[in-house]
Amino acid sequence: MHPQELSPLGVDVIDIRSSCGTATGKTMKEEILDSIRGGDDKHCVIEESGGLIEWSRSIPTGILYEGCGIDLYENITRDPSYYLYRDELSIFQEYSHEIAMLLLGTATTRKGTKRIGSSRHAKNIHLSLVDLGAGRLDKSSCLLDGICRQIELDQTFMKGSRAISATYCAVDLQYEQLQSRIEQLLREKPNLANGRLELQPHSGVSVRGVCGSYYDAIEFLHDGGLVNDSSRPPIYLHNTQFRKCLMWLGSSFTNLKPVQAAKFLRQFTQEGVLLAGDFMLIGIDRCRDVGKVTAAYSDTSERWQQYIQNGLYTAAHTVGDESFAEDWTYVARWDAEEGRHLRFVRSDRHRTVSPDIEISAREHVLLGQSYKYTRQDALGVFDMSGLTVRYEWVNQPDDCSLFLLEKTEL
């Protein structure tokens, strides 16, 4: 079917959502209650005024994206103060052709000609892109433009003697929303194919939706899903080099402490997900301009307040206590000692969530954190994870990086 005539049901989206969708295997209700229950460990941050915020409880960040949370978060990314999205997008807008050349093989870049993960025996090439948390598809759209252009150039230069194809798998949480966005992408770019490519040697780019969480996608990748399924076979298996690239954009990487981030990445490098010649694309916000960072997450922002209130309503509905959503204040603070931004809700009253959970008035509950890694922090995490930096692109102020990484050869 021609992309212009696609119905919503015609878009290729597979549903891999687990019954729980959490990293622990617990239900979301159990996860929320455990997080709110907290533990004996107390954490603190010193405010600029000299005051102290202490906390031991949290609310799982994932709950903020449920319901209409994704739309509300993307409304935040359109705020002029929220620089993070624009900075990373600017890198894709500037360097998409260069990134595409490196992903597909031999590339002439600003630093000369490089050959990455090539095979002298491979005539055809198939690239599987797996975008973990695809969102609005703006960045991936730029990259797909670059890949399509590179395929066209290769076909001209090689006179059609080999096939280069790519399959882009957009992973996100909301089925209908993902379906709608892919449909819109296909309407805007009729050179992209919906679903698998034809079962013959064929150059081109196809797009698929994958509905699930990070954790669903990781488990599916461990079992050989997404990549094996999406590339079976767009071009002949014989004389074809298959490679994949996992995309982790939006500075999601920096929600984790460096040690936690390294542990997360080792799931790919040590458990057979990334093979020789495969890549990761990771975006990292390195901005430590306190005024700029504080404005991006401002606790006076109506967009942030709406986003967080939606998460509280979802949490309240999940635990079966609608009153839980009421009487909170959003609080955002910069932690200079740790180089991170912290986001809380402060309870405006004493509340009992369950027989064993009581939250005092003015008590803070952690919602999320964003570490602002230095370049050396990032390189240290990659080294601990078994990843080697093959290339780095930066934005104009040089406070946002896009890293192309490859599994370290032993």
PDB file of C-alpha atoms in Angstrom, residues 32 48 68 122 125 134 147 158 165 201 240 296 313 351 366 376-377:
ATOM      1  CA  ILE A  32       5.233   2.064  43.226  1.00  0.00           C
ATOM      2  CA  GLU A  48      21.879  27.290  47.476  1.00  0.00           C
ATOM      3  CA  CYS A  68      -0.840  11.072  28.400  1.00  0.00           C
ATOM      4  CA  ALA A 122      30.284  -9.059   2.063  1.00  0.00           C
ATOM      5  CA  ILE A 125      24.773  -4.748   3.678  1.00  0.00           C
ATOM      6  CA  ALA A 134      11.829   6.785  19.982  1.00  0.00           C
ATOM      7  CA  ILE A 147      20.782   6.699   5.288  1.00  0.00           C
ATOM      8  CA  MET A 158      28.340   0.891  -7.502  1.00  0.00           C
ATOM      9  CA  SER A 165      19.116  -1.882   3.155  1.00  0.00           C
ATOM     10  CA  PRO A 201      18.006  -8.317  -2.957  1.00  0.00           C
ATOM     11  CA  THR A 240      25.429 -10.159   3.106  1.00  0.00           C
ATOM     12  CA  ALA A 296      15.152  23.631  31.710  1.00  0.00           C
ATOM     13  CA  TYR A 313      -2.809  10.673  38.961  1.00  0.00           C
ATOM     14  CA  ARG A 351      -0.873  11.177  54.340  1.00  0.00           C
ATOM     15  CA  LEU A 366      12.203  11.762  44.542  1.00  0.00           C
ATOM     16  CA  GLN A 376      35.670  11.992  31.057  1.00  0.00           C
ATOM     17  CA  ASP A 377      32.725  10.635  33.077  1.00  0.00           C
TER      18      ASP A 377
END
